[in-house]
mmCIF file of C-alpha atoms in Angstrom:
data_model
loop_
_atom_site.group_PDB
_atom_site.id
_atom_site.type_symbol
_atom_site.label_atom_id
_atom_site.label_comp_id
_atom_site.label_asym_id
_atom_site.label_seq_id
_atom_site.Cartn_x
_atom_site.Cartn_y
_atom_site.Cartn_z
ATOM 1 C CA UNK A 14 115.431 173.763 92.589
ATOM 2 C CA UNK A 15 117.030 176.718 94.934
ATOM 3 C CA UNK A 16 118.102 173.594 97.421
ATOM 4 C CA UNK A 17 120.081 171.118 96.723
ATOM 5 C CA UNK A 18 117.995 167.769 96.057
ATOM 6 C CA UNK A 19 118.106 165.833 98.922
ATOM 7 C CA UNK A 20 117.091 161.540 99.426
ATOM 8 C CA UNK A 21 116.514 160.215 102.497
ATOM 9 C CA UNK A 22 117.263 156.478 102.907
ATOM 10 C CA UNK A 23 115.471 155.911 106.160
ATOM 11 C CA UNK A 24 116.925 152.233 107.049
ATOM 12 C CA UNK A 25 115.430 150.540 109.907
ATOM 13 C CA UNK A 26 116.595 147.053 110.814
ATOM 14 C CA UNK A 27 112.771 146.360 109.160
ATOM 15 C CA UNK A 28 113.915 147.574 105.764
ATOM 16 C CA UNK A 29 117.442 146.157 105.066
ATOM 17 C CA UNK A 30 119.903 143.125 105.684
ATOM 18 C CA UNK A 31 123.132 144.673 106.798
ATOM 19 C CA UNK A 32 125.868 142.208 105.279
ATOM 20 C CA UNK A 33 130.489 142.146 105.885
ATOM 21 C CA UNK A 34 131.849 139.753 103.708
ATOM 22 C CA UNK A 35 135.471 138.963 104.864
ATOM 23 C CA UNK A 36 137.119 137.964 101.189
ATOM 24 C CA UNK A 37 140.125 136.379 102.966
ATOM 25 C CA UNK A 38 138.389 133.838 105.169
ATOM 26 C CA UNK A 39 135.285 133.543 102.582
ATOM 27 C CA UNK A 40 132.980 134.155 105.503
ATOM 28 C CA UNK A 41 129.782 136.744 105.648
ATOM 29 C CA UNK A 42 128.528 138.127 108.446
ATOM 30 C CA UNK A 43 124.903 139.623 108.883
ATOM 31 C CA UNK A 44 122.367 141.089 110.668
ATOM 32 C CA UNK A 45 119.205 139.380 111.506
ATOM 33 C CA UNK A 46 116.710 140.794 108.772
ATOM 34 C CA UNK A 47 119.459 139.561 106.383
ATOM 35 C CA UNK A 48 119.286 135.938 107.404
ATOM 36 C CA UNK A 49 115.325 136.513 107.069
ATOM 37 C CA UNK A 50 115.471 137.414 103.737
ATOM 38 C CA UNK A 51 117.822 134.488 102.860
ATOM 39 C CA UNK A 52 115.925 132.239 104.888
ATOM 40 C CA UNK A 53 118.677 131.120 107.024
ATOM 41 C CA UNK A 54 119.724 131.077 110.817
ATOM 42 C CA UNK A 55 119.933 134.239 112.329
ATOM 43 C CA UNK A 56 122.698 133.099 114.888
ATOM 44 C CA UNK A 57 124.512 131.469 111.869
ATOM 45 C CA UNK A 58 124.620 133.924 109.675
ATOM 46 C CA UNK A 59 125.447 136.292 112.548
ATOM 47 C CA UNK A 60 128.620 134.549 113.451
ATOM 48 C CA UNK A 61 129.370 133.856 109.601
ATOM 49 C CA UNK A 62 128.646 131.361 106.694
ATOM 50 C CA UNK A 63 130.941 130.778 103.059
ATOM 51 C CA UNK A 64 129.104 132.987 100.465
ATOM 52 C CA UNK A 65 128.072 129.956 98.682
ATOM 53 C CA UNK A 66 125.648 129.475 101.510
ATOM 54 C CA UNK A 67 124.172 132.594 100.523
ATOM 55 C CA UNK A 68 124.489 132.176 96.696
ATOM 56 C CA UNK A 69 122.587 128.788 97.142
ATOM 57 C CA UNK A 70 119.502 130.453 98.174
ATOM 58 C CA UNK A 71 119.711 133.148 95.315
ATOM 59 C CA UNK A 72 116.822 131.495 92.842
ATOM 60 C CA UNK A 73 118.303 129.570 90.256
ATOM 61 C CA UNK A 74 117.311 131.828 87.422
ATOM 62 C CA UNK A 75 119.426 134.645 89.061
ATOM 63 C CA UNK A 76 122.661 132.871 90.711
ATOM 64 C CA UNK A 77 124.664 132.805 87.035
ATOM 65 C CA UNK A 78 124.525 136.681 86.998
ATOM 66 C CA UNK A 79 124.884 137.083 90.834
ATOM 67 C CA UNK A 80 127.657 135.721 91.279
ATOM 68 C CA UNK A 81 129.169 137.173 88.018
ATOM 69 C CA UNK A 82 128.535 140.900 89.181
ATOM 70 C CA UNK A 83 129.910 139.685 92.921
ATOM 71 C CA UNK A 84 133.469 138.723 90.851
ATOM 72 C CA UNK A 85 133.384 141.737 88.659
ATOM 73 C CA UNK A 86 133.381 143.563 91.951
ATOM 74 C CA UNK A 87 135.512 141.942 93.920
ATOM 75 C CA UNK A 88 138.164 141.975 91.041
ATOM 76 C CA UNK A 89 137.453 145.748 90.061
ATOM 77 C CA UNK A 90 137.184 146.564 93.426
ATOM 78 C CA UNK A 91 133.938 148.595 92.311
ATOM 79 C CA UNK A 92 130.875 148.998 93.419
ATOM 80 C CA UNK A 93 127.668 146.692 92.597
ATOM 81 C CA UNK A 94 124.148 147.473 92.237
ATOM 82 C CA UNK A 95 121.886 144.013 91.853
ATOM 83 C CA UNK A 96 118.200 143.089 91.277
ATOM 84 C CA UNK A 97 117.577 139.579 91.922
ATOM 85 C CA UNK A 98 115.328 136.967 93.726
ATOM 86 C CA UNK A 99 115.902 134.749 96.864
ATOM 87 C CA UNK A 100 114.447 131.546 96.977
ATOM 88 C CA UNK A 101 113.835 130.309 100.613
ATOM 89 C CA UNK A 102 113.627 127.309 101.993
ATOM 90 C CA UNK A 103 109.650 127.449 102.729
ATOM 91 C CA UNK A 104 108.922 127.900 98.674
ATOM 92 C CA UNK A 105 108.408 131.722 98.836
ATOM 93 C CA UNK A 106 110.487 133.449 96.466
ATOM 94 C CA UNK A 107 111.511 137.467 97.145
ATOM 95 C CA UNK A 108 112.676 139.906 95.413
ATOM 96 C CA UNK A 109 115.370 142.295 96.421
ATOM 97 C CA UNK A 110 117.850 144.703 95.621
ATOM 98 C CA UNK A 111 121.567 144.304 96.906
ATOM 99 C CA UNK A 112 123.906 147.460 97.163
ATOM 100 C CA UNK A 113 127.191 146.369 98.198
ATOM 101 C CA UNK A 114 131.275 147.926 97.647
ATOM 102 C CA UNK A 115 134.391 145.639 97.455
ATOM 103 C CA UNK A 116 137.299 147.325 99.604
ATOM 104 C CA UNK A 117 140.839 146.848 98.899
ATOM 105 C CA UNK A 118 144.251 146.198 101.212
ATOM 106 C CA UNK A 119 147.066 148.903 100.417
ATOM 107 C CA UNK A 120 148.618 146.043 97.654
ATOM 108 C CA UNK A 121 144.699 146.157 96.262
ATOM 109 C CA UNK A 122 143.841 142.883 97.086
ATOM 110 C CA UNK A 123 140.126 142.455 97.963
ATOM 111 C CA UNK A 124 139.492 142.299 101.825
ATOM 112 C CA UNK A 125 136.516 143.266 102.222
ATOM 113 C CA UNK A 126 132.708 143.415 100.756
ATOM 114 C CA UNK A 127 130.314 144.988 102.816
ATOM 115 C CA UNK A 128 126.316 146.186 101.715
ATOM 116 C CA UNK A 129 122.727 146.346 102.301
ATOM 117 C CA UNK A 130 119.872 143.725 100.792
ATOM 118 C CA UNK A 131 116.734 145.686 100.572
ATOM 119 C CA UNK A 132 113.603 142.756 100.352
ATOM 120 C CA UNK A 133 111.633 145.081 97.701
ATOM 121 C CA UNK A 134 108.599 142.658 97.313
ATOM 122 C CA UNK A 135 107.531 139.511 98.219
ATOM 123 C CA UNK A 136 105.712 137.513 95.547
ATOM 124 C CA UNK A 137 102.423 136.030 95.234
ATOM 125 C CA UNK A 138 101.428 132.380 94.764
ATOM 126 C CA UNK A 139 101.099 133.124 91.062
ATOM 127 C CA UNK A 140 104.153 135.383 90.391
ATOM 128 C CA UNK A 141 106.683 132.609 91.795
ATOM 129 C CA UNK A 142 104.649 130.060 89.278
ATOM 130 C CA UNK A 143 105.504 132.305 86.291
ATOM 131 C CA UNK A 144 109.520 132.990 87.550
ATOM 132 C CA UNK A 145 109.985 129.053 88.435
ATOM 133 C CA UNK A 146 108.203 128.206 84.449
ATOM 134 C CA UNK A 147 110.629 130.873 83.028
ATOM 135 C CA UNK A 148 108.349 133.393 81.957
ATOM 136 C CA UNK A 149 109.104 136.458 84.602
ATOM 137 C CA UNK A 150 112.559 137.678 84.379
ATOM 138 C CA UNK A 151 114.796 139.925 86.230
ATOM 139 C CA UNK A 152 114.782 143.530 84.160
ATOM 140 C CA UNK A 153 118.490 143.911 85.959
ATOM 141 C CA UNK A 154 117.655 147.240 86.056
ATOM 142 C CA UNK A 155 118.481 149.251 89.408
ATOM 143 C CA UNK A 156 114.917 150.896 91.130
ATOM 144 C CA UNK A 157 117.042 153.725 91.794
ATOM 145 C CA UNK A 158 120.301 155.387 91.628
ATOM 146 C CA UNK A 159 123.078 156.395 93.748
ATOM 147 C CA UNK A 160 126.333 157.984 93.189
ATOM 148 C CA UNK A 161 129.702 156.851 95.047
ATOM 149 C CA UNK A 162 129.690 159.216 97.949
ATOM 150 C CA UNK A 163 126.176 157.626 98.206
ATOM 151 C CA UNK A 164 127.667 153.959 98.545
ATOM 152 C CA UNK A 165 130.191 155.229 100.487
ATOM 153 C CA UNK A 166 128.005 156.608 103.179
ATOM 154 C CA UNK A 167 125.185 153.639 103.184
ATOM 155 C CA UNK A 168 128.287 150.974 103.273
ATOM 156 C CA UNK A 169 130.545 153.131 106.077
ATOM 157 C CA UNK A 170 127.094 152.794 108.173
ATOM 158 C CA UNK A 171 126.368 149.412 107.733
ATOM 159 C CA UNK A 172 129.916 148.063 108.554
ATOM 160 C CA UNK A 173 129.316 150.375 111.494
ATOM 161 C CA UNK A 174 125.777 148.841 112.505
ATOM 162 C CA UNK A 175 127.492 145.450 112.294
ATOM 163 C CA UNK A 176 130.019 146.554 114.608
ATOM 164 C CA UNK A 177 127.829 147.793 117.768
ATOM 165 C CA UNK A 178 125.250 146.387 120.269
ATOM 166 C CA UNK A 179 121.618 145.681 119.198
ATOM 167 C CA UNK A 180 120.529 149.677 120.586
ATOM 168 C CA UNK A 181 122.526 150.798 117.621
ATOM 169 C CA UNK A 182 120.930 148.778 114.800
ATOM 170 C CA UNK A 183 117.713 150.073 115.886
ATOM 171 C CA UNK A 184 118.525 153.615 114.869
ATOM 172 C CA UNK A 185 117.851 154.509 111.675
ATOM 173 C CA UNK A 186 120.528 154.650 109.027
ATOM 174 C CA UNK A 187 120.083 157.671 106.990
ATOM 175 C CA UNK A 188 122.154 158.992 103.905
ATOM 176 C CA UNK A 189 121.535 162.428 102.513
ATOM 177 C CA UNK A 190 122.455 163.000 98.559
#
């Protein structure tokens, strides 16, 4: 190509959970679409719940490797890239993609883990009946792919839709690559 390639994430509060995870005082912060996907409060998880609040709703089948890629990250202080499935609490099960980045204090202790949950599909009657008997599986395989300067942009945004009034978060968030 004679341009350089160029993807558009076009993020409206509609498309992605906007998430701050404050490592220290083991509370997360989200927007409302978040707490949708999850199933959970919106004022709740606005104001902040312990990420085992939030791990408890990952499906069963999925929470192992979860919250084993949330620890690699948070010890690396790396990036993370998951594909997983949320069970909420009316039965339905959904499956979505989680882009988050672990940031570190100047000793590099982990402060901070902020990202976006994309809810990629919601399942039918029949799919959840073949995940909950065991026989669909997770590929763990990211849908797409996106360098560091990538994560870096989609994270700086989020922590910065998080920060301001409602008329902000309706905006979309868009990253160029």
């Amino acid at each position: 190509m004679s341009e350089p390639e160029t993807s558009i994430f076009a993020l409206s509060s509609d498309d992605a959970g906007v998430f701050n995870w404050n490592v220290d005082t083991n509370l997360l912060c989200a927007d409302e679409h978040f707490a949708d996907i999850f199933g959970l409060d919106p004022q709740e998880v606005r104001d902040g719940l312990p990420i085992e609040a939030y791990l408890a709703a990952v499906w069963e089948g999925d929470r192992r490797d979860v919250a084993k890629t949330l620890h690699q990250a948070i010890s690396t202080g790396g990036s993370c890239f998951q594909d997983y499935h949320v069970a909420r609490p009316d039965g339905s099960i959904v499956h979505v993609v989680g882009i988050g980045r672990c940031f570190r204090n100047i000793e590099g202790e982990a402060t901070r883990y902020v990202g976006v949950v994309f809810d990629d599909v919601e399942l039918d009657e029949q799919q959840c009946e073949k995940l909950l008997s065991g026989h669909y599986r997770n590929s763990q395989q990211s849908l797409f792919e996106l360098d560091e300067d990538d994560v870096a942009d989609v994270l700086a945004s989020a922590v910065n839709r998080l920060e301001h009034d409602d008329e902000d978060k309706k905006k979309p968030l868009v990253v160029h690559h």
